[in-house]
Short mmCIF file of C-alpha atoms and ligand atoms in Angstrom, two decimals:
data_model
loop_
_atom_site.label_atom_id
_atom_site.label_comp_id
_atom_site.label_asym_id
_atom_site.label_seq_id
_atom_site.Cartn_x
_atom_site.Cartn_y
_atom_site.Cartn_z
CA UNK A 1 2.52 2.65 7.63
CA UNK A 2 1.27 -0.74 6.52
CA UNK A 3 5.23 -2.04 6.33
CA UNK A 4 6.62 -0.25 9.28
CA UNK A 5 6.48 -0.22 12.93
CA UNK A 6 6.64 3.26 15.04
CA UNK A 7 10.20 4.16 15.68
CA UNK A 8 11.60 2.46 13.01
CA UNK A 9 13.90 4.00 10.00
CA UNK A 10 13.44 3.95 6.13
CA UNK A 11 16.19 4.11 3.67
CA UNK A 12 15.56 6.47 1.12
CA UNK A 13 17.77 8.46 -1.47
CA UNK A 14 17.53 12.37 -0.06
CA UNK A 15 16.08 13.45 -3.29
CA UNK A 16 12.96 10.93 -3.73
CA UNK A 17 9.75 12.78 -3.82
CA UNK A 18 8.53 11.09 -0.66
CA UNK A 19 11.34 13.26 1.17
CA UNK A 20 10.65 16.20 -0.95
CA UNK A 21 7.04 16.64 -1.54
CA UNK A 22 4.76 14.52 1.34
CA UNK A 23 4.69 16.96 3.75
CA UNK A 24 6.92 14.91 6.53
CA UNK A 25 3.92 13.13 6.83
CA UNK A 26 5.73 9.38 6.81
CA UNK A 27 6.85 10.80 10.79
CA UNK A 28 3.41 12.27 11.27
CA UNK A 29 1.29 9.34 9.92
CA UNK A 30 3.25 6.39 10.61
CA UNK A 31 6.06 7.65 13.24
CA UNK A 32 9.17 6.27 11.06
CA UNK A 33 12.04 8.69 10.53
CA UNK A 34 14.29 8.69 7.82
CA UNK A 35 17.73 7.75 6.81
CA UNK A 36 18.73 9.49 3.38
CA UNK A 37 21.34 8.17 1.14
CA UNK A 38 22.67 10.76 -1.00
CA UNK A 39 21.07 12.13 -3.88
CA UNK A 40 21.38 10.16 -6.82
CA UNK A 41 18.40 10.53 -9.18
CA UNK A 42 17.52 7.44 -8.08
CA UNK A 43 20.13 5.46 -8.97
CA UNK A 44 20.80 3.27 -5.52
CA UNK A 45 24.66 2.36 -4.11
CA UNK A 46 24.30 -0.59 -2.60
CA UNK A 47 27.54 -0.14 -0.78
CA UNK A 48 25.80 2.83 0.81
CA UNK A 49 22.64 0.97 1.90
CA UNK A 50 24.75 -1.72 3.63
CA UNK A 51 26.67 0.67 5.30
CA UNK A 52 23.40 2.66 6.59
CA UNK A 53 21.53 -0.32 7.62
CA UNK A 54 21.37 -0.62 11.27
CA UNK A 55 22.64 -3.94 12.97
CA UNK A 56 20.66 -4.76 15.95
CA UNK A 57 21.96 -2.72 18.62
CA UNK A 58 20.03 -1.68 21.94
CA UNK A 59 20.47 2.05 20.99
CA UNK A 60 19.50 1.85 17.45
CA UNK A 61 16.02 2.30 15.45
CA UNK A 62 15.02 -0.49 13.45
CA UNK A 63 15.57 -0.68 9.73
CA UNK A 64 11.89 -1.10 8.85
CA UNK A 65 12.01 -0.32 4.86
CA UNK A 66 13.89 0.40 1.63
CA UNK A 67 12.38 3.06 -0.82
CA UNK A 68 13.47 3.55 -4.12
CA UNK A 69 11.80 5.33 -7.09
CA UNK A 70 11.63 4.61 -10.75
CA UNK A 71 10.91 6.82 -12.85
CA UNK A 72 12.94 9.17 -10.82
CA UNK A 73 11.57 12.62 -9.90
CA UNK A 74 14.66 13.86 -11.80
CA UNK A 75 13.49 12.18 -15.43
CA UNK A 76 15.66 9.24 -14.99
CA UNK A 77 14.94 5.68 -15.35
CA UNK A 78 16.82 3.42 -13.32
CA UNK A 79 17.74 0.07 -14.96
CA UNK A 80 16.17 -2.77 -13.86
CA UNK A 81 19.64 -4.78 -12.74
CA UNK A 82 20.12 -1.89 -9.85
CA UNK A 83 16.59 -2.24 -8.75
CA UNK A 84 17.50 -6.19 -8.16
CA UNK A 85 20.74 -5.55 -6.69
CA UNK A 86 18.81 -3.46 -3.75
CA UNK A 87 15.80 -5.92 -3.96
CA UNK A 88 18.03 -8.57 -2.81
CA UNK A 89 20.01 -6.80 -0.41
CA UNK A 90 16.93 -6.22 1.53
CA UNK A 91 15.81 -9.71 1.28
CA UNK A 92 18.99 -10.99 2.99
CA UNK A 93 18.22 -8.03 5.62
CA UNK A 94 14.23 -9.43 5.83
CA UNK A 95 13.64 -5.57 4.87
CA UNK A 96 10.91 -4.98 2.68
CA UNK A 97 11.21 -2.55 -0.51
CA UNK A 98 8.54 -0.36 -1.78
CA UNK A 99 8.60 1.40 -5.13
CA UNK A 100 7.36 5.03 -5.75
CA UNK A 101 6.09 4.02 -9.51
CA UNK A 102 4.26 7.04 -9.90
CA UNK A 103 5.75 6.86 -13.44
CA UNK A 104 6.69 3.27 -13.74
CA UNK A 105 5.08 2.94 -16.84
CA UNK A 106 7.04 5.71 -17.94
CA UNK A 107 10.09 3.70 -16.88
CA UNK A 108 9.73 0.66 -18.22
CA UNK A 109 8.97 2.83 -21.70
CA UNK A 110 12.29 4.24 -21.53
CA UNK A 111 13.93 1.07 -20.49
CA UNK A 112 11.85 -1.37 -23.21
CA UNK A 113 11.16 -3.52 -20.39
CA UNK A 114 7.75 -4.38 -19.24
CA UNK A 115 6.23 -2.50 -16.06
CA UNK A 116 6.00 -6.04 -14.01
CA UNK A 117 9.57 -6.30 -14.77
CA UNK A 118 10.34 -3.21 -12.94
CA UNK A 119 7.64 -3.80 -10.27
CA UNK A 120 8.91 -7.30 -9.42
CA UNK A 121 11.88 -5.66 -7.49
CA UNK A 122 9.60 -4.29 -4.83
CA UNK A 123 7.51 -6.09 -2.02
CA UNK A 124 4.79 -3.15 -2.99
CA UNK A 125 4.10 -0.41 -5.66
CA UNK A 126 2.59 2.65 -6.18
CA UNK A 127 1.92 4.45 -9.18
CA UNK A 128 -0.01 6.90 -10.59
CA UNK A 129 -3.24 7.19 -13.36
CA UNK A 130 -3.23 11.16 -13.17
CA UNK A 131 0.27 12.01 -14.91
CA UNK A 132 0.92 11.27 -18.07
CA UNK A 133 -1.38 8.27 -18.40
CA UNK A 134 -3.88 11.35 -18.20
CA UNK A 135 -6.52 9.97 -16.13
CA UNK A 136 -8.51 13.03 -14.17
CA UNK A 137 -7.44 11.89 -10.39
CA UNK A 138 -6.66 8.31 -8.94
CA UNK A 139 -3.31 6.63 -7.54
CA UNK A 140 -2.84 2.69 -6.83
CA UNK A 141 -0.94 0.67 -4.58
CA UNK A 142 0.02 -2.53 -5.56
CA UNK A 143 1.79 -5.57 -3.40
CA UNK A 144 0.72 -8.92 -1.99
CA UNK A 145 -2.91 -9.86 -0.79
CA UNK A 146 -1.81 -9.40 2.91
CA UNK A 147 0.02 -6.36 2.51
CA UNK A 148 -3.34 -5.05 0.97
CA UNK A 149 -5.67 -6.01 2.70
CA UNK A 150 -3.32 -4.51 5.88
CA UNK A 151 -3.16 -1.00 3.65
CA UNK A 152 -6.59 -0.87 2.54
CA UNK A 153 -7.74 -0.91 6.59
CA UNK A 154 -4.75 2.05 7.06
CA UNK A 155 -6.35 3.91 4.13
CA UNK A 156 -9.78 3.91 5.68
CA UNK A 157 -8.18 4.79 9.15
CA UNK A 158 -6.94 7.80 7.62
CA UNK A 159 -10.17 8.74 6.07
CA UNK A 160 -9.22 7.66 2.30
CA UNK A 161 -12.41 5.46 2.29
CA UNK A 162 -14.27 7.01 -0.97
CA UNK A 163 -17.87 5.20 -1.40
CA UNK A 164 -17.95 7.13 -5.23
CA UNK A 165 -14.52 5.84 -6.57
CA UNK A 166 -15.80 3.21 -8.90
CA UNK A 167 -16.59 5.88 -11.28
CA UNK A 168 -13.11 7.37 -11.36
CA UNK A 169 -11.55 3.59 -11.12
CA UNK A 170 -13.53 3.73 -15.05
CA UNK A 171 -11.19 6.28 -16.04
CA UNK A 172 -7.81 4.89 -14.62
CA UNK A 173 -9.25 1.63 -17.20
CA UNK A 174 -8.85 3.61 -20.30
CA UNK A 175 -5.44 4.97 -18.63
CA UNK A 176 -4.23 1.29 -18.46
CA UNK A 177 -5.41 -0.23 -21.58
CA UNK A 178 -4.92 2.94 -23.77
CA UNK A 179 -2.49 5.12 -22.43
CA UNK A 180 0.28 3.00 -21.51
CA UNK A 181 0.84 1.96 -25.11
CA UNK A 182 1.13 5.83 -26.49
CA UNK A 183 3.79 7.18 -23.61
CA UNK A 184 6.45 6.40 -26.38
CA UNK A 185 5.13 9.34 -28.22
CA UNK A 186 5.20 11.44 -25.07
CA UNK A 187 8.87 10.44 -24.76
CA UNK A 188 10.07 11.53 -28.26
CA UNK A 189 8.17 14.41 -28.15
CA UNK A 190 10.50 15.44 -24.88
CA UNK A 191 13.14 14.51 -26.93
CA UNK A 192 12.08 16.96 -29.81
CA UNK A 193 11.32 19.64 -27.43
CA UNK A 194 14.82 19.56 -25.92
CA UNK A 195 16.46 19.06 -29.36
CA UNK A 196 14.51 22.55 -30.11
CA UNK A 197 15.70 24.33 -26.98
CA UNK A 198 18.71 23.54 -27.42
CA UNK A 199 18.56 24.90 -30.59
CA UNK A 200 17.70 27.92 -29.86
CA UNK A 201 21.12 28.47 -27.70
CA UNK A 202 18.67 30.43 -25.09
CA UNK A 203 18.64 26.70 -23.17
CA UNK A 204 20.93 24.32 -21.72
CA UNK A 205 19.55 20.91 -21.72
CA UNK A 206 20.88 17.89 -19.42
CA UNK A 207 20.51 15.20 -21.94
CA UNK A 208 21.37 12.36 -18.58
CA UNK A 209 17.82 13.61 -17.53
CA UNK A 210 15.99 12.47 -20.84
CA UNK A 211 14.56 9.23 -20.30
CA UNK A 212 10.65 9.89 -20.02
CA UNK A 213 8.67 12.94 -20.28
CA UNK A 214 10.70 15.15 -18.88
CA UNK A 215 13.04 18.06 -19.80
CA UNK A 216 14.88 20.52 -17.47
CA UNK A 217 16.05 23.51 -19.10
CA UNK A 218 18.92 25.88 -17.59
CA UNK A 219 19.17 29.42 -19.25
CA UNK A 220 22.92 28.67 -21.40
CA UNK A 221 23.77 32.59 -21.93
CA UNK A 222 25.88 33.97 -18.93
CA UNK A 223 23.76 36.98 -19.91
CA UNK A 224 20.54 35.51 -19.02
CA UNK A 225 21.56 35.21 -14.85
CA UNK A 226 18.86 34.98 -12.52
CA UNK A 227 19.49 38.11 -11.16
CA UNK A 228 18.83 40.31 -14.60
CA UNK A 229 15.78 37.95 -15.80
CA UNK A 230 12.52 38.92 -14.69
CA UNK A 231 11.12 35.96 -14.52
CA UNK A 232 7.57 37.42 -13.64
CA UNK A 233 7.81 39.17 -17.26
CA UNK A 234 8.84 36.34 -18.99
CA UNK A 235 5.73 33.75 -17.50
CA UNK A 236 3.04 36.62 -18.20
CA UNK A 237 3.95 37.13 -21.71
CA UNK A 238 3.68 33.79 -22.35
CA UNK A 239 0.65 33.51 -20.47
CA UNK A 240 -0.22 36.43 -23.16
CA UNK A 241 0.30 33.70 -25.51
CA UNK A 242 -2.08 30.88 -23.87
CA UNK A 243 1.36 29.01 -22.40
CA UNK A 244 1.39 28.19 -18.74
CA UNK A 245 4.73 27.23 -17.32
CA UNK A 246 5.94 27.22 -13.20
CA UNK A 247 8.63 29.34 -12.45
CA UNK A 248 11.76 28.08 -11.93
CA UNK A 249 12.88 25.39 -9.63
CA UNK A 250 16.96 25.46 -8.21
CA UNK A 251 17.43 27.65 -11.65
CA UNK A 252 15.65 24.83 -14.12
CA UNK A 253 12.79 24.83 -15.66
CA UNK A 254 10.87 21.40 -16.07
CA UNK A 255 8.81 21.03 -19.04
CA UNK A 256 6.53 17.96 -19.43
CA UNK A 257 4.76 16.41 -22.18
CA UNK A 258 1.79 14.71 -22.25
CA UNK A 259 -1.33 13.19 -24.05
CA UNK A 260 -2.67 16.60 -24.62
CA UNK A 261 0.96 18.52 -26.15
CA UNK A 262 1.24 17.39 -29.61
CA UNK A 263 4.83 18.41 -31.68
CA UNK A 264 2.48 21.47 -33.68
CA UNK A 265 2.25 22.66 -29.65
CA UNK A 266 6.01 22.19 -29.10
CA UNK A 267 6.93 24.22 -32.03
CA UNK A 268 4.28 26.65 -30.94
CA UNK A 269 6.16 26.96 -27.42
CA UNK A 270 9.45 26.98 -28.72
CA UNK A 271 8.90 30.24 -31.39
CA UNK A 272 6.97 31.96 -28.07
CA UNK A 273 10.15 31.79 -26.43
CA UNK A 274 12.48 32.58 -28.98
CA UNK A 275 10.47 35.97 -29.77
CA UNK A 276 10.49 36.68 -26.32
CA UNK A 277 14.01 36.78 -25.82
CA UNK A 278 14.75 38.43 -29.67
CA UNK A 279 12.84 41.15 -27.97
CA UNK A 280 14.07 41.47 -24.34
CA UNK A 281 17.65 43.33 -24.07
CA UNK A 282 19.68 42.02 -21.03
C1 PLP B 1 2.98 12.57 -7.87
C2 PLP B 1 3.97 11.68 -7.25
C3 PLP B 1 3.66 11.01 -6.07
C4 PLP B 1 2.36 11.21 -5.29
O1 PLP B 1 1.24 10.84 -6.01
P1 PLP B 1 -0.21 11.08 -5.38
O2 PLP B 1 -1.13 10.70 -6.47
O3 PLP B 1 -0.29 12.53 -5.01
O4 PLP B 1 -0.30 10.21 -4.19
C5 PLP B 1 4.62 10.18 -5.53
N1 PLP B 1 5.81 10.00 -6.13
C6 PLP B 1 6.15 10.63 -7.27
C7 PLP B 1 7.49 10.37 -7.89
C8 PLP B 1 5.23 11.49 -7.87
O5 PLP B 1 5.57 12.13 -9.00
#
């Protein structure tokens, strides 16, 4: 809202989570439609964002904005030199670029760069306190001291105004000073709990979706099909067990780690499932 005018048309790879998971409300709130590149797990063709950027023509909508996304939604970081490549693309356009961080510290983690780094490709930034740097609630947007002071009057406008939040702001403090240096921990643990999926040939894991916290599962046994498994068994005997997972999502599971999942839990999780399907005859 803050970058855009009505009417005009973002760039956006069809499988960010602004697309997926904000309720259309970029054409409610700020009346901007969308143009999607293809999905890409947030890796950006720059070929592809020159060849949807609209010209000025009388017919056409504005190109009002650029949005990438790193981490990606998919549990891929996206290196730093293709964030630049799109950052200054738009800047020969005049099109500004804003970054759904929500786990940019998580990115720049996996990448060994610093978050700034990452951030510095983007005209603003937002990212998020409540995932795995494991603050309660609270999300930030970052960009110049125009651009801010611009959002900040949109935010009230749309009745984010919140007289209490200096109490929660105290928790997204220990989220940046603390928990930003301990996500490397969150990161290998992923890594171990894939390594012991995998193990247990029950899983398939897609190792090109490893990068943060992240690990999507696919059932490996052309036994286990989604039409035999009863999933609703399968969640409520490990909810027997104290684990909650979602069901499936386009046949994955994603499993996240956190501050809270230690490698004792992982192993825990992992035996759970391989009893479960020692027992269950397909
Ligand atoms: C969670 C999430 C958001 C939205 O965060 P809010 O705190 O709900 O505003 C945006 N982008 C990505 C990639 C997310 O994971």
């Amino acid at each position: 809202m803050t970058h855009t005018l009505r009417g005009d048309e973002v760039l956006i790879p069809a499988d960010n989570h602004i697309v997926l998971y904000e309720v259309g409300a970029s054409a409610v709130l700020s009346g901007v439609a969308m143009r999607f590149l293809k999905k890409s797990s947030g890796i950006i063709d720059t070929g592809e964002l020159q060849n949807l950027y609209r010209t000025y023509d009388i017919h056409h909508p504005r190109t009002g904005l650029i949005c990438i996304e790193n981490a990606h939604t998919q549990g891929t970081a996206i290196q730093v030199s293709n964030s630049k490549s799109v950052y200054e693309f738009a800047d020969s356009k005049g099109v500004p670029v804003h970054l759904d961080g929500a786990r940019i510290f998580n990115a720049a983690v996996a990448l060994g760069t610093e978050a700034k780094n990452i951030a510095a490709n983007a005209d603003s930034v937002m990212f998020c306190f409540s995932k795995g740097l494991c603050a309660p609630v609270g999300s930030v947007l970052a960009g110049k001291r125009e651009f801010i002071r611009q959002a900040r009057k949109n935010r009230k406008l749309m009745g984010g105004g919140m007289r209490q939040v200096g109490y929660l702001a105290a928790a997204c403090l220990v989220a940046l000073e603390k928990m930003t240096t301990r996500l490397v921990d969150d990161h290998k643990n992923a890594k171990y709990l894939a390594s012991c999926l995998q193990d247990t040939d029950i899983f398939e894991i897609d190792k090109k979706r490893l990068d943060i916290n992240m690990v999507f599962a696919k059932f490996k046994n052309d036994k286990i099909t989604v039409k035999n498994f009863n999933e609703d068994r399968f969640i409520s005997f490990l909810l027997d067990n104290k684990i909650k997972i979602n069901p499936m999502h386009d046949a994955e599971y994603r499993f996240v780690t956190h501050y809270y999942i230690s490698r004792r839990n992982i192993d825990y999780f992992v035996e759970a499932i391989t009893n479960y399907f020692n027992k269950e005859v397909f």
